[in-house]
Coordinates of C-alpha atoms in Angstrom, one line a residue:
Chain F
X30 CA 0.0 0.0 0.0
X31 CA 1.5 3.3 -1.0
X32 CA 0.8 6.7 0.5
X33 CA -1.5 7.6 -2.4
X34 CA -3.5 4.4 -1.9
X35 CA -4.6 5.8 1.4
X36 CA -6.8 8.2 -0.4
X37 CA -8.3 5.6 -2.7
X38 CA -11.2 3.6 -1.5
X39 CA -10.1 0.2 -0.5
X40 CA -11.3 -2.4 -3.1
X41 CA -13.2 -5.4 -1.9
X42 CA -11.7 -8.8 -2.3
X43 CA -13.7 -9.7 -5.4
X44 CA -11.8 -13.0 -5.8
X45 CA -13.5 -14.4 -2.7
X46 CA -16.9 -13.2 -3.9
X47 CA -16.2 -15.1 -7.2
X48 CA -15.2 -18.2 -5.4
X49 CA -18.2 -18.3 -3.2
X50 CA -20.6 -17.7 -6.1
X51 CA -18.9 -20.4 -8.1
X52 CA -18.9 -22.9 -5.2
X53 CA -22.7 -22.6 -4.9
X54 CA -23.6 -22.7 -8.6
X55 CA -21.2 -25.5 -9.5
X56 CA -22.6 -27.6 -6.7
X57 CA -26.1 -27.0 -7.8
X58 CA -25.3 -27.8 -11.4
X59 CA -23.5 -30.9 -10.5
X60 CA -26.5 -32.2 -8.6
X61 CA -28.6 -31.8 -11.7
X62 CA -26.0 -33.4 -13.9
X63 CA -27.1 -36.6 -15.6
X64 CA -30.7 -36.1 -14.9
X65 CA -33.0 -36.4 -17.9
X66 CA -33.7 -33.4 -20.1
X67 CA -37.4 -33.7 -19.7
X68 CA -37.4 -33.0 -16.0
X69 CA -38.0 -29.2 -16.1
X70 CA -41.0 -29.7 -18.5
X71 CA -42.4 -32.6 -16.4
X72 CA -42.1 -30.4 -13.3
X73 CA -44.0 -27.6 -14.9
X74 CA -46.8 -29.8 -16.2
X75 CA -47.2 -31.6 -12.9
X76 CA -47.4 -28.2 -11.2
X77 CA -50.2 -27.2 -13.5
X78 CA -52.2 -30.4 -12.8
X79 CA -51.7 -30.0 -9.0
X80 CA -52.8 -26.4 -9.2
X81 CA -56.2 -27.5 -10.5
X82 CA -56.8 -29.0 -7.1
X83 CA -54.5 -27.3 -4.6
X84 CA -53.0 -23.9 -4.7
X85 CA -49.3 -24.7 -4.2
X86 CA -46.3 -22.5 -4.6
X87 CA -44.3 -23.0 -7.8
X88 CA -41.3 -24.1 -5.8
X89 CA -43.4 -26.6 -3.8
X90 CA -42.8 -29.3 -6.4
X91 CA -39.5 -31.0 -6.2
X92 CA -38.4 -33.6 -8.7
X93 CA -35.3 -35.7 -8.5
X94 CA -33.9 -38.7 -10.3
X95 CA -31.9 -40.8 -7.9
X96 CA -29.7 -43.7 -8.9
X97 CA -30.0 -46.7 -6.7
X98 CA -27.6 -49.4 -8.0
X99 CA -29.1 -50.5 -11.3
X100 CA -32.4 -48.7 -10.8
X101 CA -33.4 -45.2 -11.3
X102 CA -36.0 -43.7 -9.0
X103 CA -38.1 -40.7 -9.9
X104 CA -38.7 -38.9 -6.7
X105 CA -41.5 -36.4 -6.5
X106 CA -42.3 -34.3 -3.5
X107 CA -45.1 -31.7 -3.2
X108 CA -45.3 -29.5 -0.2
X109 CA -49.0 -28.7 0.4
X110 CA -50.1 -25.4 1.9
X111 CA -51.3 -25.4 5.4
X112 CA -54.8 -26.7 6.0
X113 CA -57.5 -24.2 5.2
X114 CA -55.0 -21.7 3.8
X115 CA -56.0 -22.3 0.3
X116 CA -58.4 -24.6 -1.5
X117 CA -57.7 -23.6 -5.1
X118 CA -61.1 -23.9 -6.8
X119 CA -64.2 -22.7 -4.9
X120 CA -66.5 -23.4 -7.8
Chain P
X9 CA 0.9 -46.8 -28.2
X10 CA -1.0 -43.7 -29.3
X11 CA -2.4 -41.4 -26.7
X12 CA -5.2 -39.0 -27.6
X13 CA -5.3 -35.7 -25.7
X14 CA -8.2 -33.3 -26.1
X15 CA -7.6 -29.6 -25.3
X16 CA -11.0 -28.3 -24.3
X17 CA -12.7 -25.6 -22.2
X18 CA -16.3 -24.9 -22.9
X19 CA -15.8 -21.2 -23.0
X20 CA -14.2 -19.5 -26.0
X21 CA -11.1 -17.3 -26.0
X22 CA -9.4 -18.9 -23.0
X23 CA -6.4 -20.2 -25.0
X24 CA -7.3 -23.7 -26.3
X25 CA -5.6 -23.3 -29.7
X26 CA -2.6 -21.6 -28.2
X27 CA -2.3 -24.5 -25.7
X28 CA -2.8 -27.1 -28.4
X29 CA 0.0 -25.6 -30.5
X30 CA 2.4 -25.3 -27.6
X31 CA 1.7 -28.8 -26.2
X32 CA 2.1 -30.3 -29.7
X33 CA 5.5 -28.6 -30.2
X34 CA 6.6 -29.4 -26.7
X35 CA 5.9 -33.1 -27.2
X36 CA 7.5 -33.1 -30.7
X37 CA 10.7 -31.5 -29.3
X38 CA 10.9 -34.5 -27.0
X39 CA 11.2 -36.8 -30.0
X40 CA 7.5 -37.8 -30.0
X41 CA 5.6 -38.2 -33.2
X42 CA 2.7 -35.8 -32.8
X43 CA -0.4 -34.9 -34.8
X44 CA -2.5 -31.9 -33.8
X45 CA -6.0 -31.7 -35.2
X46 CA -8.3 -28.6 -35.5
X47 CA -11.9 -29.7 -34.7
X48 CA -13.3 -26.2 -35.2
X49 CA -15.1 -26.8 -38.5
X50 CA -15.9 -23.6 -40.2
X51 CA -13.6 -21.5 -38.0
X52 CA -10.1 -22.9 -38.8
X53 CA -7.4 -21.2 -36.7
X54 CA -4.9 -23.7 -35.5
X55 CA -3.1 -23.4 -38.9
X56 CA -2.5 -19.6 -38.2
X57 CA -1.2 -20.2 -34.7
X58 CA 1.1 -23.0 -36.0
X59 CA 2.2 -20.7 -38.9
X60 CA 1.2 -23.1 -41.7
X61 CA -1.9 -21.4 -43.0
X62 CA -0.5 -21.1 -46.5
X63 CA 0.3 -24.7 -46.8
X64 CA -3.2 -26.1 -46.2
X65 CA -4.3 -28.0 -49.3
X66 CA -6.6 -30.7 -47.8
X67 CA -8.3 -30.7 -44.5
X68 CA -9.9 -33.0 -41.9
X69 CA -13.2 -33.2 -43.7
X70 CA -11.5 -34.0 -47.0
X71 CA -9.9 -37.1 -45.3
X72 CA -13.2 -38.1 -43.8
X73 CA -15.0 -37.9 -47.1
X74 CA -12.2 -39.8 -48.9
X75 CA -11.3 -36.9 -51.1
X76 CA -7.6 -37.3 -50.2
X77 CA -5.4 -39.6 -48.2
X78 CA -4.5 -38.9 -44.6
X79 CA -0.9 -38.5 -45.6
X80 CA -1.8 -35.8 -48.2
X81 CA -3.8 -33.8 -45.6
X82 CA -1.1 -33.9 -42.8
X83 CA 1.0 -30.7 -43.0
X84 CA 4.5 -31.3 -41.8
X85 CA 5.8 -28.7 -39.4
X86 CA 8.7 -26.7 -40.7
X87 CA 10.5 -26.6 -37.4
X88 CA 9.9 -30.2 -36.2
X89 CA 10.3 -33.3 -38.3
X90 CA 7.9 -35.3 -36.2
X91 CA 5.0 -32.8 -35.9
X92 CA 2.0 -32.7 -38.2
X93 CA -1.0 -30.5 -38.4
X94 CA -4.4 -31.5 -39.7
X95 CA -6.4 -28.4 -40.5
X96 CA -10.2 -27.9 -39.9
X97 CA -12.4 -27.6 -42.9
X98 CA -13.9 -24.2 -43.6
X99 CA -17.2 -25.7 -44.7
X100 CA -20.4 -24.4 -43.2
X101 CA -21.9 -27.8 -43.1
X102 CA -22.2 -28.6 -39.4
X103 CA -22.6 -32.3 -40.1
X104 CA -19.3 -32.6 -41.9
X105 CA -17.8 -34.3 -38.9
X106 CA -19.2 -37.7 -38.0
X107 CA -18.1 -40.0 -35.2
X108 CA -17.3 -42.8 -37.7
X109 CA -15.3 -40.3 -39.8
X110 CA -13.3 -39.0 -36.8
X111 CA -12.6 -42.6 -35.6
X112 CA -11.4 -43.5 -39.1
X113 CA -8.9 -40.6 -39.1
X114 CA -7.7 -41.4 -35.5
X115 CA -7.2 -45.1 -36.4
X116 CA -5.3 -44.0 -39.5
X117 CA -2.9 -41.9 -37.3
X118 CA -2.5 -44.9 -34.9
X119 CA -1.5 -47.0 -37.8
X120 CA 1.1 -44.4 -38.9
X121 CA 2.7 -44.8 -35.5
X122 CA 1.9 -41.5 -33.9
X123 CA 2.7 -41.2 -30.2
X124 CA 0.3 -38.4 -29.5
X125 CA -2.8 -36.9 -31.1
X126 CA -3.8 -33.5 -29.8
X127 CA -7.4 -32.7 -30.5
X128 CA -8.0 -28.9 -30.4
X129 CA -11.6 -28.6 -29.5
X130 CA -13.9 -25.7 -30.6
X131 CA -15.7 -23.7 -27.9
X132 CA -19.1 -24.7 -26.8
X133 CA -20.7 -28.1 -26.2
X134 CA -21.9 -28.8 -29.7
X135 CA -21.0 -31.5 -32.1
X136 CA -17.4 -30.4 -32.8
X137 CA -16.6 -30.2 -29.1
X138 CA -18.3 -33.5 -28.4
X139 CA -16.4 -35.3 -31.1
X140 CA -13.1 -33.7 -30.1
X141 CA -13.4 -35.3 -26.6
X142 CA -15.2 -38.5 -27.5
X143 CA -12.1 -40.7 -28.3
X144 CA -9.8 -39.0 -25.8
X145 CA -7.6 -40.8 -23.3
X146 CA -6.7 -37.6 -21.4
X147 CA -8.1 -34.1 -21.3
X148 CA -6.4 -30.8 -20.8
X149 CA -9.1 -28.4 -19.6
X150 CA -8.0 -24.8 -20.2
X151 CA -9.4 -22.4 -17.6
X152 CA -9.0 -18.6 -17.0
X153 CA -9.3 -17.7 -13.3
X154 CA -12.6 -16.0 -14.0
X155 CA -16.2 -17.0 -13.1
X156 CA -17.7 -17.9 -16.5
X157 CA -14.6 -19.9 -17.6
X158 CA -14.6 -21.9 -14.4
X159 CA -18.3 -22.7 -14.6
X160 CA -18.1 -23.7 -18.2
X161 CA -15.2 -25.9 -17.4
X162 CA -17.1 -27.7 -14.8
X163 CA -19.8 -28.4 -17.4
X164 CA -17.1 -29.9 -19.6
X165 CA -15.8 -32.0 -16.8
X166 CA -19.3 -33.5 -16.5
X167 CA -19.3 -34.3 -20.2
X168 CA -15.9 -35.9 -20.1
X169 CA -17.2 -38.1 -17.3
X170 CA -20.2 -39.2 -19.3
X171 CA -20.1 -38.5 -23.0
X172 CA -16.8 -40.1 -24.0
X173 CA -15.9 -43.6 -25.2
X174 CA -13.8 -44.2 -22.1
X175 CA -16.7 -43.3 -19.9
X176 CA -19.0 -45.5 -21.9
X177 CA -16.6 -48.5 -21.7
X178 CA -16.3 -47.8 -18.0
X179 CA -12.5 -48.2 -17.9
X180 CA -11.7 -45.3 -15.6
X181 CA -12.9 -42.5 -17.9
X182 CA -10.8 -39.7 -19.3
X183 CA -7.8 -38.5 -17.2
X184 CA -8.5 -34.9 -16.5
X185 CA -5.9 -32.1 -16.1
X186 CA -6.4 -28.5 -15.3
X187 CA -4.4 -25.8 -17.2
X188 CA -4.8 -22.3 -15.9
X189 CA -4.1 -19.6 -18.4
X190 CA -3.8 -15.8 -18.2
X191 CA -2.8 -16.1 -14.6
X192 CA -1.8 -12.9 -13.0
X193 CA -0.1 -13.4 -9.6
X194 CA -0.1 -9.7 -8.7
X195 CA -3.9 -9.5 -9.2
X196 CA -4.3 -12.7 -7.1
X197 CA -2.3 -11.1 -4.3
X198 CA -4.3 -8.0 -4.4
X199 CA -7.5 -10.1 -4.1
X200 CA -9.1 -9.5 -7.5
X201 CA -8.3 -12.7 -9.2
X202 CA -9.0 -16.2 -8.0
X203 CA -5.9 -18.2 -7.1
X204 CA -4.7 -21.6 -8.3
X205 CA -6.0 -23.1 -5.1
X206 CA -9.4 -21.5 -5.5
X207 CA -10.0 -22.8 -9.0
X208 CA -8.6 -26.2 -8.1
X209 CA -10.9 -26.4 -5.1
X210 CA -14.0 -25.7 -7.1
X211 CA -13.2 -28.0 -10.0
X212 CA -11.5 -30.7 -8.0
X213 CA -8.9 -31.8 -10.6
X214 CA -5.1 -31.7 -10.7
X215 CA -3.2 -28.8 -12.1
X216 CA -0.9 -29.7 -15.0
X217 CA 0.2 -26.1 -15.7
X218 CA -0.2 -22.5 -14.9
X219 CA 0.5 -20.1 -17.8
X220 CA 1.1 -16.5 -16.7
X221 CA -0.6 -13.7 -18.5
X222 CA 2.1 -12.6 -21.0
X223 CA 2.6 -10.3 -23.9
X224 CA 4.5 -13.1 -25.5
X225 CA 1.3 -15.0 -26.3
X226 CA -0.1 -12.4 -28.6
X227 CA 3.3 -11.8 -30.2
X228 CA 3.6 -15.5 -30.8
X229 CA 0.3 -15.8 -32.5
X230 CA 1.0 -12.7 -34.5
X231 CA 4.1 -14.4 -35.8
X232 CA 2.6 -17.9 -36.2
X233 CA 5.3 -19.4 -33.9
X234 CA 3.8 -21.3 -30.9
X235 CA 4.7 -19.4 -27.7
X236 CA 6.6 -22.4 -26.3
X237 CA 9.3 -21.7 -28.8
X238 CA 9.8 -18.2 -27.4
X239 CA 12.7 -18.5 -25.0
X240 CA 12.2 -15.0 -23.7
X241 CA 8.6 -15.6 -22.6
X242 CA 7.5 -16.9 -19.2
X243 CA 4.4 -18.3 -20.9
X244 CA 6.6 -20.4 -23.1
X245 CA 8.6 -21.8 -20.2
X246 CA 5.4 -22.5 -18.3
X247 CA 4.1 -24.5 -21.3
X248 CA 7.3 -26.5 -21.4
X249 CA 6.8 -27.3 -17.7
X250 CA 3.2 -28.5 -18.5
X251 CA 4.5 -30.7 -21.3
X252 CA 7.0 -32.3 -18.9
X253 CA 4.3 -32.9 -16.3
X254 CA 2.1 -34.5 -19.0
X255 CA 4.9 -36.9 -19.6
X256 CA 5.1 -37.7 -15.9
X257 CA 7.9 -35.5 -14.7
X258 CA 7.3 -33.5 -11.6
X259 CA 8.2 -29.9 -11.8
X260 CA 7.5 -27.1 -9.4
X261 CA 5.2 -24.3 -10.5
X262 CA 6.9 -21.1 -11.8
X263 CA 5.8 -17.6 -12.3
X264 CA 3.0 -17.9 -9.8
X265 CA 4.3 -15.6 -7.1
X266 CA 3.6 -11.8 -7.1
X267 CA 6.5 -9.6 -8.1
X268 CA 7.9 -7.7 -5.2
X269 CA 7.3 -4.0 -5.5
X270 CA 10.1 -1.6 -5.8
X271 CA 10.6 1.4 -3.5
X272 CA 9.0 3.7 -6.0
X273 CA 5.8 1.8 -6.3
X274 CA 5.7 1.2 -2.6
X275 CA 5.6 4.9 -2.0
X276 CA 3.4 5.9 -4.8
X277 CA 1.3 2.8 -5.2
X278 CA 0.5 1.2 -8.5

């Protein structure tokens, strides 16, 4: 640090910011790796069907393909809203 | 035994062709018989970096289509007896490369007794990149210490682990090496560039080389002389180290420490 640096605003450590952001996005993308291409569409269509009956949040539907030895398991989990909070169709 | 090495990255402009050219020259200097192939159909550039652009008569696709023999299409390097370049075709036909065609050419090179085949991959994850990596035994993944390059490289690592012949055969997959380019130790020290350890930690593969950011790289491509041949360039020396490591030698990393500042810059910053 030179004397003149004293008057400059101290830059943030952007390398650490980059590393943290990468760590998260890379982990997320690795988790999705190898899963079939149709999953996002399947998720969207399932959500539409479920919404006909229950008013769920878009992020309440979680789909995963897990590998269990030779088998592949499609895991589907839907978090329903709290009772009485929302019945989608009244009519 | 022929070893096929793909030089790949996902992101463009990180130094794949520069790396392919220098690795090929470095291996040829060590008495290996080397072919370096440009897989970037439609955007041929390896010939320029190797300085043989005016000697391209036949290309990769001509060989695949049987329009010439493999021997006719291989351009012998002017500086190294045992180094040959196979140029990419400038056709706009994206389907010019086929898996069968690529395999035929690689088998032909095997029969000719080549020790190493360097496959210079195009950017992206399309057909050219997929074919460049498909038959590889090893991969050199070229990465800049920068977010988009690192992320794209991780994508490529996933493809190397699944969409290659070695992965399909289940015999250990493609051996993966990380090559960092445009590395600037001073910026790493000041905290605005990710370090070697940072990138290595995120990608989780071994470092085969770290090429410092260097004016020599542009000068070398201007001249059509692979930078590894520039004795005055740190980047050239760093590439030579990488070649030695690829061949199993262990060499300490060089040019990765920040330069000590002089009295003048200590006082006035900069």
